[in-house]
Amino acid sequence: MSNVLGPIGSPSGGVSTDTSRLANKENLEAAGQRFEAVFTGMMLKSMRQAKLGDGLFDSKGEDQFRDMQDQQLAQSMAVHAPIGIGKAMTAFLAKSMKTETAAEPGAAPTATEGGTVK
């Protein structure tokens, strides 16, 4: 029987080294925005866990809906009022992709401002 979908990870079971998705600026920015939303969500969850006392009418259902509300709030904050960690990650990945491209054999040398070749 053939595996139509194929394995998700690499054959060795480690992290995939396919960085072709990072070459597209839109993909890179979307990844930064999703990272920002996850980070903000983790921060909100941590703040909720630091409550000082239990409420009289707290329930598991209320906690579940509060978690969903926090998740939506984190996504909204990442889009409308980012804290900057996603942008920093995007800039770092874009810079590392440029470095990898320049380090490949046969890559053209880059020119500096003075017109000399590095």
Short mmCIF file of C-alpha atoms in Angstrom, two decimals:
data_model
loop_
_atom_site.label_atom_id
_atom_site.label_comp_id
_atom_site.label_asym_id
_atom_site.label_seq_id
_atom_site.Cartn_x
_atom_site.Cartn_y
_atom_site.Cartn_z
CA MET A 1 0.00 0.00 0.00
CA SER A 2 1.44 3.40 -0.95
CA ASN A 3 1.50 6.36 1.36
CA VAL A 4 -0.30 9.10 -0.60
CA LEU A 5 0.34 11.94 1.82
CA GLY A 6 3.87 11.03 2.85
CA PRO A 7 5.51 11.68 6.19
CA ILE A 8 5.12 15.03 7.88
CA GLY A 9 8.66 15.29 9.22
CA SER A 10 11.95 14.21 7.79
CA PRO A 11 12.73 10.48 7.47
CA SER A 12 15.04 10.70 10.47
CA GLY A 13 12.18 12.03 12.61
CA GLY A 14 13.87 15.38 13.27
CA VAL A 15 12.93 18.90 12.34
CA SER A 16 12.48 19.65 8.65
CA THR A 17 15.26 21.71 7.08
CA ASP A 18 13.10 22.92 4.17
CA THR A 19 13.35 26.71 4.27
CA SER A 20 11.84 27.40 0.84
CA ARG A 21 8.71 28.90 2.44
CA LEU A 22 10.84 31.62 4.03
CA ALA A 23 11.84 32.99 0.63
CA ASN A 24 8.35 34.46 0.20
CA LYS A 25 7.96 37.74 2.12
CA GLU A 26 4.22 37.25 2.70
CA ASN A 27 4.80 33.80 4.21
CA LEU A 28 7.53 35.18 6.45
CA GLU A 29 5.33 38.03 7.68
CA ALA A 30 2.39 35.67 8.30
CA ALA A 31 4.66 33.38 10.32
CA GLY A 32 5.84 36.35 12.37
CA GLN A 33 2.25 37.38 13.03
CA ARG A 34 1.27 33.84 14.08
CA PHE A 35 4.32 33.65 16.35
CA GLU A 36 3.32 36.96 17.93
CA ALA A 37 -0.23 35.64 18.51
CA VAL A 38 1.08 32.45 20.14
CA PHE A 39 3.49 34.39 22.34
CA THR A 40 0.80 36.88 23.39
CA GLY A 41 -1.60 34.00 24.11
CA MET A 42 0.98 32.32 26.34
CA MET A 43 1.50 35.61 28.15
CA LEU A 44 -2.25 36.07 28.72
CA LYS A 45 -2.59 32.49 29.95
CA SER A 46 0.26 32.99 32.39
CA MET A 47 -1.36 36.16 33.71
CA ARG A 48 -4.69 34.36 34.18
CA GLN A 49 -3.00 31.61 36.18
CA ALA A 50 -1.52 34.18 38.57
CA LYS A 51 -4.92 35.10 40.03
CA LEU A 52 -4.95 35.80 43.73
CA GLY A 53 -8.07 33.89 44.73
CA ASP A 54 -10.87 31.69 43.47
CA GLY A 55 -14.15 33.31 42.58
CA LEU A 56 -17.41 32.17 44.10
CA PHE A 57 -18.96 31.10 40.80
CA ASP A 58 -15.90 29.84 38.87
CA SER A 59 -16.45 26.76 36.72
CA LYS A 60 -14.64 24.71 34.10
CA GLY A 61 -17.01 26.02 31.43
CA GLU A 62 -16.18 29.61 32.30
CA ASP A 63 -12.47 28.78 32.20
CA GLN A 64 -12.86 27.19 28.76
CA PHE A 65 -14.67 30.20 27.32
CA ARG A 66 -12.14 32.56 28.92
CA ASP A 67 -9.34 30.58 27.24
CA MET A 68 -11.10 30.90 23.87
CA GLN A 69 -11.59 34.63 24.47
CA ASP A 70 -7.92 35.02 25.34
CA GLN A 71 -6.95 33.17 22.16
CA GLN A 72 -9.05 35.53 20.03
CA LEU A 73 -7.69 38.53 21.94
CA ALA A 74 -4.12 37.36 21.31
CA GLN A 75 -4.78 37.00 17.57
CA SER A 76 -6.39 40.44 17.45
CA MET A 77 -3.51 41.99 19.39
CA ALA A 78 -0.99 40.42 17.00
CA VAL A 79 -2.76 42.05 14.05
CA HIS A 80 -3.71 45.46 15.46
CA ALA A 81 -1.30 46.18 18.33
CA PRO A 82 1.78 43.96 18.02
CA ILE A 83 4.42 44.04 20.74
CA GLY A 84 7.19 43.56 18.17
CA ILE A 85 8.49 40.06 18.83
CA GLY A 86 6.96 38.73 15.60
CA LYS A 87 8.53 41.54 13.60
CA ALA A 88 11.90 40.88 15.22
CA MET A 89 11.63 37.17 14.38
CA THR A 90 10.67 38.00 10.78
CA ALA A 91 13.65 40.35 10.41
CA PHE A 92 16.01 37.76 11.90
CA LEU A 93 14.78 35.01 9.55
CA ALA A 94 14.93 37.32 6.51
CA LYS A 95 18.50 38.30 7.41
CA SER A 96 19.56 34.70 7.92
CA MET A 97 18.03 33.72 4.55
CA LYS A 98 20.06 36.47 2.83
CA THR A 99 23.20 35.23 4.60
CA GLU A 100 22.57 31.63 3.50
CA THR A 101 21.96 32.75 -0.09
CA ALA A 102 25.21 34.75 -0.15
CA ALA A 103 27.18 31.87 1.38
CA GLU A 104 26.10 29.34 -1.27
CA PRO A 105 28.81 28.35 -3.74
CA GLY A 106 28.55 30.23 -7.01
CA ALA A 107 26.69 33.14 -5.45
CA ALA A 108 27.49 36.52 -6.95
CA PRO A 109 29.51 38.88 -4.75
CA THR A 110 27.62 41.84 -3.32
CA ALA A 111 28.60 45.45 -3.95
CA THR A 112 29.08 47.91 -1.12
CA GLU A 113 28.22 51.61 -1.09
CA GLY A 114 31.68 52.64 -2.31
CA GLY A 115 31.30 50.50 -5.40
CA THR A 116 33.88 47.94 -4.32
CA VAL A 117 33.12 44.26 -4.24
CA LYS A 118 33.10 42.46 -0.92
#
